[in-house]
Each structure stands twice: as C-alpha cells, then as structure tokens.
Tab-separated table of C-alpha atoms and ligand atoms in Angstrom:
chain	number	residue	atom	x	y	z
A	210	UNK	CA	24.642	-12.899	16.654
A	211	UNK	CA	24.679	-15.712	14.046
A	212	UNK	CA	22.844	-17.029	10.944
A	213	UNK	CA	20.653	-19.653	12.026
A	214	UNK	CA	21.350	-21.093	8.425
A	215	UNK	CA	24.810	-21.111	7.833
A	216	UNK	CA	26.535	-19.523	10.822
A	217	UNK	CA	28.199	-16.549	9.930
A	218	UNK	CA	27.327	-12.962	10.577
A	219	UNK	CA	24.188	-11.991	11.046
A	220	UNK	CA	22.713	-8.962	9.429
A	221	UNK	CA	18.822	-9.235	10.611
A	222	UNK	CA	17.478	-10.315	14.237
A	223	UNK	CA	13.882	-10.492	14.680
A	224	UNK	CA	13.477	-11.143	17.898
A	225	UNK	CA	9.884	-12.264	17.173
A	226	UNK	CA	10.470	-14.972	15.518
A	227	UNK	CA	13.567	-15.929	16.969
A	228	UNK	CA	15.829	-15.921	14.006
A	229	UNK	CA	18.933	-14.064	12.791
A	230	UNK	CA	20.128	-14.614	9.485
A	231	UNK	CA	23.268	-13.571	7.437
A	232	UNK	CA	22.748	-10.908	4.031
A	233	UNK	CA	22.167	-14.049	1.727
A	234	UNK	CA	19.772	-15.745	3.869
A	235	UNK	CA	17.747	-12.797	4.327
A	236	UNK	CA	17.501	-12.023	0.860
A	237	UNK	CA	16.556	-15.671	0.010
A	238	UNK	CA	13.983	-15.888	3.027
A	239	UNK	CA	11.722	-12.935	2.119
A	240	UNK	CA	11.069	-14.538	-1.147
A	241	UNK	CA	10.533	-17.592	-0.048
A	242	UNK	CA	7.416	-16.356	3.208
A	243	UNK	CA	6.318	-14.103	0.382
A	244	UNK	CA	5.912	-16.907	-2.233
A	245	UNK	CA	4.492	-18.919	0.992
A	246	UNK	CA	1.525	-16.533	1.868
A	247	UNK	CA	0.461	-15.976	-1.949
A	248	UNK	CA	-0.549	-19.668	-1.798
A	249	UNK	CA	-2.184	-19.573	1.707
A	250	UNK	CA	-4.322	-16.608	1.107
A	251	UNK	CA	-4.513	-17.969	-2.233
A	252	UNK	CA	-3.448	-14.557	-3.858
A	253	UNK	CA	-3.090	-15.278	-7.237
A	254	UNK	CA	-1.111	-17.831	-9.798
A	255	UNK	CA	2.431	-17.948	-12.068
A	256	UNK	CA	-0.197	-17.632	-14.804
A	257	UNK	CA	-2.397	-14.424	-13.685
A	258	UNK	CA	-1.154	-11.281	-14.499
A	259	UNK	CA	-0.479	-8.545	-11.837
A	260	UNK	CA	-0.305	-4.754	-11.328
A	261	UNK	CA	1.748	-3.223	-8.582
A	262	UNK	CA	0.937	-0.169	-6.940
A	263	UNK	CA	4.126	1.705	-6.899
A	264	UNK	CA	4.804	4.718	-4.247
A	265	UNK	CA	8.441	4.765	-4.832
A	266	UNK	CA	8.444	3.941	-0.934
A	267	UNK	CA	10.409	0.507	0.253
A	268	UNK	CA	7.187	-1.722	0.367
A	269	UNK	CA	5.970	-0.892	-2.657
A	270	UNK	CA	9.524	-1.245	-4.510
A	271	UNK	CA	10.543	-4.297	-2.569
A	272	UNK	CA	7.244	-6.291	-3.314
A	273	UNK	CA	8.113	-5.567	-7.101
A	274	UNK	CA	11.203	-6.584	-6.590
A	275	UNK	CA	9.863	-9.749	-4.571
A	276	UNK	CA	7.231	-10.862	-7.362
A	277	UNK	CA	9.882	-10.484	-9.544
A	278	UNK	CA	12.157	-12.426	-8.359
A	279	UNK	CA	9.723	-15.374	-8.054
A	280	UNK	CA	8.861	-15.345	-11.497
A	281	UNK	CA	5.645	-13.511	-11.270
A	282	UNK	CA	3.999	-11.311	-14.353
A	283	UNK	CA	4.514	-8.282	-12.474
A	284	UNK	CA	3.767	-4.625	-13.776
A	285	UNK	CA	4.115	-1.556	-12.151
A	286	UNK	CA	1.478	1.650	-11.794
A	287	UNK	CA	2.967	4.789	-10.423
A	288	UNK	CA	0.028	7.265	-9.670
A	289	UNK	CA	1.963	10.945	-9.839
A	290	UNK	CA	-0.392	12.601	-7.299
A	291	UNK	CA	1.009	15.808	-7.317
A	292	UNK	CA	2.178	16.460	-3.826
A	293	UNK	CA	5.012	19.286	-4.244
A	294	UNK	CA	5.821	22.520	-4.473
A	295	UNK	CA	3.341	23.250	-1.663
A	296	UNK	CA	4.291	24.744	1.786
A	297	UNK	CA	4.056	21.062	3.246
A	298	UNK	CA	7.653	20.684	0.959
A	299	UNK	CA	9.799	17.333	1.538
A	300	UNK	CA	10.241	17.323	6.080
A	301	UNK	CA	13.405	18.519	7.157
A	302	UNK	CA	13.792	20.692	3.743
A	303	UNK	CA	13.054	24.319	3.144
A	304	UNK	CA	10.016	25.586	1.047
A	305	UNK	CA	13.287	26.693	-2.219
A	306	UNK	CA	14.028	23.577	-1.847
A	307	UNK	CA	14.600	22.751	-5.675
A	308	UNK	CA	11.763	20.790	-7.268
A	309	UNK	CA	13.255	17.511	-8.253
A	310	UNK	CA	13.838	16.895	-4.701
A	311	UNK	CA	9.651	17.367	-3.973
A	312	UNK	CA	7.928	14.212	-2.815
A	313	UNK	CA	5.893	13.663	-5.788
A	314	UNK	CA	8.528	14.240	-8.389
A	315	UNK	CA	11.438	12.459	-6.368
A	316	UNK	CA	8.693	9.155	-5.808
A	317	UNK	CA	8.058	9.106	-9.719
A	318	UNK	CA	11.862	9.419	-10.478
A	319	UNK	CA	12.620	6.650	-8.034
A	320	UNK	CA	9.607	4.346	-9.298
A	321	UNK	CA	10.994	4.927	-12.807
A	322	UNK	CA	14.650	4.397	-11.880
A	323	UNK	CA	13.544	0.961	-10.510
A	324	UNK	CA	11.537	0.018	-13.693
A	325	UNK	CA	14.209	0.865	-16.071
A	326	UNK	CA	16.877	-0.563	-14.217
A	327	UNK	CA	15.407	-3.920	-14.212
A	328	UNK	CA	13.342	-3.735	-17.792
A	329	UNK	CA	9.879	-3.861	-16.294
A	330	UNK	CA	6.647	-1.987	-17.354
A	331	UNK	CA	5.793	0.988	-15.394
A	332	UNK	CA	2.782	2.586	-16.169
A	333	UNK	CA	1.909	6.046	-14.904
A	334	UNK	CA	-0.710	8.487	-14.309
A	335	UNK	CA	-0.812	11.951	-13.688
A	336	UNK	CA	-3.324	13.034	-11.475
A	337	UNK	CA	-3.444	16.637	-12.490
A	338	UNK	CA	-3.069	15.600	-16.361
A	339	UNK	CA	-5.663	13.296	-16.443
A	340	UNK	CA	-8.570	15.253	-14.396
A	341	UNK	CA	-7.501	18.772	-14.491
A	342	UNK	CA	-5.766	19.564	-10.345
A	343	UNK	CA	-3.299	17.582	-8.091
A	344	UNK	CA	-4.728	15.946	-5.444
A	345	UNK	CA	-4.140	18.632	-2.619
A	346	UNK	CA	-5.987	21.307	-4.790
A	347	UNK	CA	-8.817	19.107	-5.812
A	348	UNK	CA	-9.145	18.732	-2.106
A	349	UNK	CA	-9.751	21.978	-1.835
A	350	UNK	CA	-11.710	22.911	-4.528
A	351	UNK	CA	-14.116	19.769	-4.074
A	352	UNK	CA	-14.118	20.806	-0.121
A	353	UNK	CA	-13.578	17.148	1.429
A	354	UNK	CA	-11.210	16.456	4.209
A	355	UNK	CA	-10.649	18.790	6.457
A	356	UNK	CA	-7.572	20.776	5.162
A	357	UNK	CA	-6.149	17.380	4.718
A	358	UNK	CA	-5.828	15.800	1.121
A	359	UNK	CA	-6.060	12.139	2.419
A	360	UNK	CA	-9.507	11.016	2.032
A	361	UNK	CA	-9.743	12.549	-1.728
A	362	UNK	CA	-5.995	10.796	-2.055
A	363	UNK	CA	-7.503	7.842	-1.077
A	364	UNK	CA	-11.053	8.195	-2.836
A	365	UNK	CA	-8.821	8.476	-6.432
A	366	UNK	CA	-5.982	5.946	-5.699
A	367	UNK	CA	-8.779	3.313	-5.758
A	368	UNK	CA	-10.324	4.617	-8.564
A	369	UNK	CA	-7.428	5.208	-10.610
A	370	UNK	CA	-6.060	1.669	-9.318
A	371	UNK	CA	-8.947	0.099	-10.011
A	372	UNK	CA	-9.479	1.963	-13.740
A	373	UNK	CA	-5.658	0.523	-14.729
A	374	UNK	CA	-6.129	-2.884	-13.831
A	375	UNK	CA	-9.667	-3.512	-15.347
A	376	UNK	CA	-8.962	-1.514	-18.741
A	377	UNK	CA	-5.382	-3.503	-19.073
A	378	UNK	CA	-6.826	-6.693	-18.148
A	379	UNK	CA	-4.745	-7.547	-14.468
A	380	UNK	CA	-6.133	-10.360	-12.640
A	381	UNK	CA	-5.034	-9.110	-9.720
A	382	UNK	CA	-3.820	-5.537	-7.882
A	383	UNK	CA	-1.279	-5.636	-5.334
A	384	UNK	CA	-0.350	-3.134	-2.946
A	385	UNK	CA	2.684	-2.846	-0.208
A	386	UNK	CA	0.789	-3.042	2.914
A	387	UNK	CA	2.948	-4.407	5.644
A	388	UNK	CA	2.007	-5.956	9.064
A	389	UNK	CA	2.448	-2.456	10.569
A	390	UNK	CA	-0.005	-0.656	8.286
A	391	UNK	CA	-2.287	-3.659	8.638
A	392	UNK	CA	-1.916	-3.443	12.361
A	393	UNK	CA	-2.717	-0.083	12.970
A	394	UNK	CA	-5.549	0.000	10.768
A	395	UNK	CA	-7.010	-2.736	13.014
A	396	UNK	CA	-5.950	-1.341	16.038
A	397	UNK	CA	-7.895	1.586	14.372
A	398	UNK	CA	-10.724	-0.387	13.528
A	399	UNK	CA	-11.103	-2.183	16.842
A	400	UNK	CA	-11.070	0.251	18.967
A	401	UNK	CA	-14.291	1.674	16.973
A	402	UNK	CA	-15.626	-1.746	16.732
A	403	UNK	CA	-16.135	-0.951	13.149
A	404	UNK	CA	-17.702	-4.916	12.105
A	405	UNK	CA	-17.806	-3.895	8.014
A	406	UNK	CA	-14.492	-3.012	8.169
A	407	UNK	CA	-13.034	-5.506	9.984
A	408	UNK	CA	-15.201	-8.372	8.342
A	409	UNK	CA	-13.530	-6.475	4.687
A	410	UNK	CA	-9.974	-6.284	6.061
A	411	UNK	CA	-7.871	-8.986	4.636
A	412	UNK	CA	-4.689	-10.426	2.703
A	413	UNK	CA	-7.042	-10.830	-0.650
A	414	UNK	CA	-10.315	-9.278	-1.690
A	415	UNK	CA	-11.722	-11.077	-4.191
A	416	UNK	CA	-12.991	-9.544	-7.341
A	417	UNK	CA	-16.470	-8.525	-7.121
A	418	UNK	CA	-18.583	-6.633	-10.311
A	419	UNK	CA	-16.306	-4.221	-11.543
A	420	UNK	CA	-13.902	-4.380	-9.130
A	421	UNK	CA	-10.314	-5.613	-9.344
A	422	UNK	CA	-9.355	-8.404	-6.908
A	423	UNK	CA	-6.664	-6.755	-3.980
A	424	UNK	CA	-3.983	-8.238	-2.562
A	425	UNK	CA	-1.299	-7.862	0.155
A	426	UNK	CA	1.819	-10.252	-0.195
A	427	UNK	CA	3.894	-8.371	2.511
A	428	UNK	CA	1.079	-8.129	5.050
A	429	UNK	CA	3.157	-10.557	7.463
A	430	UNK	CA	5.850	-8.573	7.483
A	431	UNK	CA	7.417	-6.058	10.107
A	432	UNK	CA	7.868	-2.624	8.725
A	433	UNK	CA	11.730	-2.803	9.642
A	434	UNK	CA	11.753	-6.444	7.767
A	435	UNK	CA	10.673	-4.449	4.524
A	436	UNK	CA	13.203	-1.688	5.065
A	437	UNK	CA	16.040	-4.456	5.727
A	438	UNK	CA	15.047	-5.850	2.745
A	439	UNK	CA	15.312	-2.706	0.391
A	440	UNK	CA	18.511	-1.654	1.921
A	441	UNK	CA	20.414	-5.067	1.936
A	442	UNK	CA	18.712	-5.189	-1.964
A	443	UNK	CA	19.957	-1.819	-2.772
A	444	UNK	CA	16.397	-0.513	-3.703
A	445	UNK	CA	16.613	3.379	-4.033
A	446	UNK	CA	13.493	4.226	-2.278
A	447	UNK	CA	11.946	7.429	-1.196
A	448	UNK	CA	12.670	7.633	2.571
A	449	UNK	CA	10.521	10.454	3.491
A	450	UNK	CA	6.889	10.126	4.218
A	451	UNK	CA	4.282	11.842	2.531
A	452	UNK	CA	4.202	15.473	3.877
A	453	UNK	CA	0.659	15.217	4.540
A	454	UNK	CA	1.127	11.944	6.475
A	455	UNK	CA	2.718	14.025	9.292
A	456	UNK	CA	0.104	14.143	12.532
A	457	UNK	CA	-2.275	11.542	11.310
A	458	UNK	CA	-3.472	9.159	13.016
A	459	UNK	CA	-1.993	6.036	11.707
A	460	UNK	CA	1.383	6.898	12.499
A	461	UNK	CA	0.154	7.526	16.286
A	462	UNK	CA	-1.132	4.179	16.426
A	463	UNK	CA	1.844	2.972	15.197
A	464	UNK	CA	3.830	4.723	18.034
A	465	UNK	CA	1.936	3.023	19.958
A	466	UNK	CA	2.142	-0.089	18.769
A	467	UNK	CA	6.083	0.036	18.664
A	468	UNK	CA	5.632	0.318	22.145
A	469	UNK	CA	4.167	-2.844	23.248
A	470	UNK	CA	6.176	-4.514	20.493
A	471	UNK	CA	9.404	-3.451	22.137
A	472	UNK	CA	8.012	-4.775	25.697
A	473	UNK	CA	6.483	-7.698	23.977
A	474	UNK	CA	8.302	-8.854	20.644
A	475	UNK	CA	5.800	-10.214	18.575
A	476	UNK	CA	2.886	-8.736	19.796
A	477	UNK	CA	2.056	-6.866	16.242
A	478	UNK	CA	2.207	-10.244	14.555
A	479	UNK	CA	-0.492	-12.228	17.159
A	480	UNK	CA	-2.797	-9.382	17.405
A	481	UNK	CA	-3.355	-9.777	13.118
A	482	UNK	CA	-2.350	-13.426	12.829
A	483	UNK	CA	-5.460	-13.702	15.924
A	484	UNK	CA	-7.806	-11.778	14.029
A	485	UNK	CA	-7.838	-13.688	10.997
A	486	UNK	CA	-8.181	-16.835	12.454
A	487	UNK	CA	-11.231	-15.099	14.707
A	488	UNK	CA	-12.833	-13.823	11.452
A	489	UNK	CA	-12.278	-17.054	9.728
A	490	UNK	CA	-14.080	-18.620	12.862
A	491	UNK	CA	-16.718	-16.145	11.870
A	492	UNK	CA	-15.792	-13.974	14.901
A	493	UNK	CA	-17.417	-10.943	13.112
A	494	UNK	CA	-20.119	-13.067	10.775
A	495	UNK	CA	-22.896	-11.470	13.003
A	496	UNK	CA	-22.197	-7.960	12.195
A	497	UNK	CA	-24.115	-6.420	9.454
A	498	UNK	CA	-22.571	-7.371	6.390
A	499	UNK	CA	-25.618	-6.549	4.001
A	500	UNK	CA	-23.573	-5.841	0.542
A	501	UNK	CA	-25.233	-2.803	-1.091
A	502	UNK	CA	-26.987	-2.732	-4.276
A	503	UNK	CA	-23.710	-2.233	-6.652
A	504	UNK	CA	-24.332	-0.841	-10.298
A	505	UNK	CA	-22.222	1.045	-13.076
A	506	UNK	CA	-21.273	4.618	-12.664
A	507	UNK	CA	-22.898	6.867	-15.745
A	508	UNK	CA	-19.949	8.631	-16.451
A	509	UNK	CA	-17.058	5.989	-15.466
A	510	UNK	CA	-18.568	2.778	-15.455
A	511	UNK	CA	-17.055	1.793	-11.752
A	512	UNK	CA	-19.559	0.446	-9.220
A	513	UNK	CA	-21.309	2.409	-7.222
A	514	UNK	CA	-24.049	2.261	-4.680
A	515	UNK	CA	-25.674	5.008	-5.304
A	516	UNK	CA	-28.011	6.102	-7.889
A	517	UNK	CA	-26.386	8.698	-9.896
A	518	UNK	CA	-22.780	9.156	-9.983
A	519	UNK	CA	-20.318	7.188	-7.951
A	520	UNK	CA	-18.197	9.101	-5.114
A	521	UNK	CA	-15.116	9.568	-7.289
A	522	UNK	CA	-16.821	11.067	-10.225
A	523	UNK	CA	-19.184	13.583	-8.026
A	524	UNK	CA	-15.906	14.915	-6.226
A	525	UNK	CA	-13.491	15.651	-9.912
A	526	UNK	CA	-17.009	17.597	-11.031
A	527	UNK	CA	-17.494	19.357	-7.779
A	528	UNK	CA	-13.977	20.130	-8.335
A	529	UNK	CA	-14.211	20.985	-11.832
A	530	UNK	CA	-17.104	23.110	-11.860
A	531	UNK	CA	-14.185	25.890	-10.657
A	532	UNK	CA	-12.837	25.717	-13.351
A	533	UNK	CA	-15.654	24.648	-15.307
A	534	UNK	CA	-13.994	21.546	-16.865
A	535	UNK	CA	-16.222	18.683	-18.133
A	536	UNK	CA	-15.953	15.657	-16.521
A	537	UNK	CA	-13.192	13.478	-18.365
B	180	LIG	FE1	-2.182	10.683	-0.005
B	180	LIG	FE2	-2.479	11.469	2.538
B	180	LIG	FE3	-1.062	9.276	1.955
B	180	LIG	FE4	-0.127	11.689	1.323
B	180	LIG	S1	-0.495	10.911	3.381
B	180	LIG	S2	-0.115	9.877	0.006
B	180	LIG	S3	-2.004	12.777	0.777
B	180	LIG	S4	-3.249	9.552	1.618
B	181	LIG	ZN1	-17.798	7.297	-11.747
C-alpha cells in the first residue's frame, strides 16, 4: 500500500475513505480535517481561549496535541477522579499491584508528563480534595448508580468542567469524543428514540446561562485514526480503559458497531454524518424541545432546573452528610 500523497510507504489505510498515507502525511492530515471541522461547526476562533478535558487517554492527549499544533490557546484540565486502589485495580493486573500503576494515578502522571513536556498549562482537580470522597465512594455514600460510579462520574465531570472554564474565563470546553463514542451514543439514543437527546447531540453546544460552550474537534474521526495518531506522535497515553468501563453498555454498542463497519467500511461515518444533516433538516424539530426554566444554584451558582439545589450539589451533601461535611 502507498501514500496517496507522495508515494512511499504507507503507514495508515482507511478503507473508508479510500486513502493510505505515509507517517508524514498522516501527521500533517489530522491537523489539517481537525482545523477543517472547527470552522464548519464553527467551534471556536485563533482568538478564543480553550480548555481541554484531559483523561490521559489518546483522544484527549492527541486533541491537545492537535490544537496545539494549529496554533490554538489551548489549556489543559485533568480531573483526578480517584479511581484506584479499589478491587476493580488496572484489567489484566492484580489487586498489589503497586499504586503508581492505578488508573487514576497513572492518567494524572501521563496528563502531566504531556503538559510538561511541551510547556503547556495543566490544571488539575482532585475530586476527593476538593469535596471530601473519590468518585466511586461518593457513589456509594450518595446511593446513585447502581454499584456503578458512572452516572455520579459523569454528574461531577460536567460540573467540575463546567466550574474551571467559567471561573478562568475559557470561551470554549473541548472534549475528545471521537466518531466511535459519538456513534454509539446515537446508536444508543436511536434505538430509544430519545428526541431531547438527539436534538442536543452535536459537534458544538453553544453557551447558554451559565454554561460553558462544548465542543468536539475529533468527532469525525475513527477511534483507530486517533490511536494512529498518538502512536505515530509518540503520545504516552493511558491504554487501559477505565476499570469501571468494563460491561457497560457503550462498549457493547461499539462491538457492534465494529461489526457492520468491518462488513461495510464507512458505515460509522454515514450513520453520524446522516444524522446531522437530518437534524439540520429539522428531522427531530418536532420532538419536544421545551428548554426548562434554568436559574442559579444557591450553593454553586450553576444552572439548574429545579428549585432548590442543582443535581450536583444535592448528591456531594447526600454524600457528605456521612461524614457530616458542609457543603464546599
Ligand atoms: Fe467515570 Fe465510569 Fe467513565 Fe470510569 S467508566 S471514567 S467511572 S464514567
Ligand atoms: Zn449547585
């Protein structure tokens, strides 16, 4: 197989779009679709500052990288959530297995490896510093999900995400999402015919009160693009998954999908690339899209729909009131 650019080697195929390319031409074409769908989702400008969610994961570290790279004000937040020394240890490795090597603490190290290396700002935030438990403990003490931390995960990455880039001024927050995660959440999301979230589920969100606009620069890319990238980069990344990720239902979708993609090459890219244009078209305009009644939480200031606190701050003092912290 040869680069369609220059001839030599190639080090990529994608069969879907019908294009191999050598090392160097991969390297310089990521940038380049990257810096192409920031100006057709209108994402944000040279001038705007932005704040990139960090995992210490390939996407995450590669859009840096990206943004970076095409001259973008681009700061890091790594959100230290506290996911180790639990029985749900790094897969593959034994409970002893020694602590630096735990997914939390080997995701910060790599996120701040990656920062220092390259002289950029990396803030963090320590879940269990800054509201009292880790996130699989204030799972359980605030009794939400299931014996699974995810939705509290989720619940305080958008807070915490959202805290960072309104206090520090960002114009924008960008996350890793690629075209497989976007995929399967629609997959997800269409097979419930779930109209609010499919009318919300885009490559921006604008800003609305209180909330930081959200964007998705690598949501037309593969999965393996994004992992080609970091590797022929040499991004350090964390390669494991998030112990708790094991058995959900994303990643079965995403079986799934690799299925019909590997029959039909491409198919991963239409199905999204289809939707948009259908929800543009106002496919989903119908459904009921009343926006609720948004004011300030008491306590943090974030919006909220309902009357007393918001969502986030009821589960850290349902949590606290264990240990009988007050709220921060
Ligand atoms: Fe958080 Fe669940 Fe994702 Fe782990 S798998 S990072 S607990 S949302
Ligand atoms: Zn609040």
């Amino acid at each position: 197989m040869k680069c369609k650019k220059c001839g030599s080697k190639a080090s990529v195929n994608m069969r879907q779009h019908k294009l191999a390319l050598c090392k160097d031409h991969y390297l310089e074409w990521i940038p380049e679709q990257t810096e192409r769908f920031i100006k057709k989702y209108d994402m944000f400008r040279r001038e705007e500052k932005i704040l990139v969610a960090v995992s210490g994961g390939k996407d995450s570290l590669s859009l840096w990288d990206i943004l970076q790279r095409l001259g973008y004000q681009a700061d890091g937040l790594y959100i230290g959530l506290g996911i180790e020394g639990t029985p749900y240890a790094v897969q593959g490795r034994s409970r002893d297995v020694p602590l630096e090597r735990l997914y939390s603490a080997e995701s910060h190290r790599l996120a701040e490896k990656f920062a220092s290396e390259r002289g950029l700002k990396l803030h963090v935030v320590d879940i269990q510093q800054e509201y009292g438990q880790p996130i699989p403990m204030l799972a359980e003490s605030s009794h939400r999900g299931q014996g699974k931390p995810c939705a509290v995960c989720g619940l305080v990455k958008r807070h915490v995400m959202n805290r960072i880039a309104r206090d520090l001024g960002y114009d924008a927050l960008a996350t890793g999402h690629n075209l497989d995660d976007e995929v399967a959440v629609l997959f997800g999301n269409t097979l419930q015919w779930a109209g609010n979230f499919l009318l919300r589920q885009s490559p921006v969100l604008p800003s609305t009160s209180g909330l930081a606009r959200k964007v998705k620069p690598l949501c037309r890319f593969y999965e393996r693009e994004m992992a080609a990238y970091a590797l022929l980069r040499g991004i350090e990344y964390i390669y494991e998954e998030c112990p708790f990720a094991e058995g959900s239902t994303s990643i079965y979708y995403k079986e799934l999908l690799n299925r019909l993609e590997t029959d039909k090459p491409g198919s991963k890219l239409t199905f999204y690339l289809r939707f948009l244009e259908a929800r543009e078209a106002g496919l989903f305009a119908a459904a009921p899209a009343s926006a609720p009644d948004l004011h300030p939480c008491p306590n943090c200031g974030q919006p909220t729909s309902t009357d007393d606190l918001c969502s986030f701050c009821r589960m850290i003092a349902k949590a606290n009131a264990i240990t009988s912290k007050p709220l921060p």
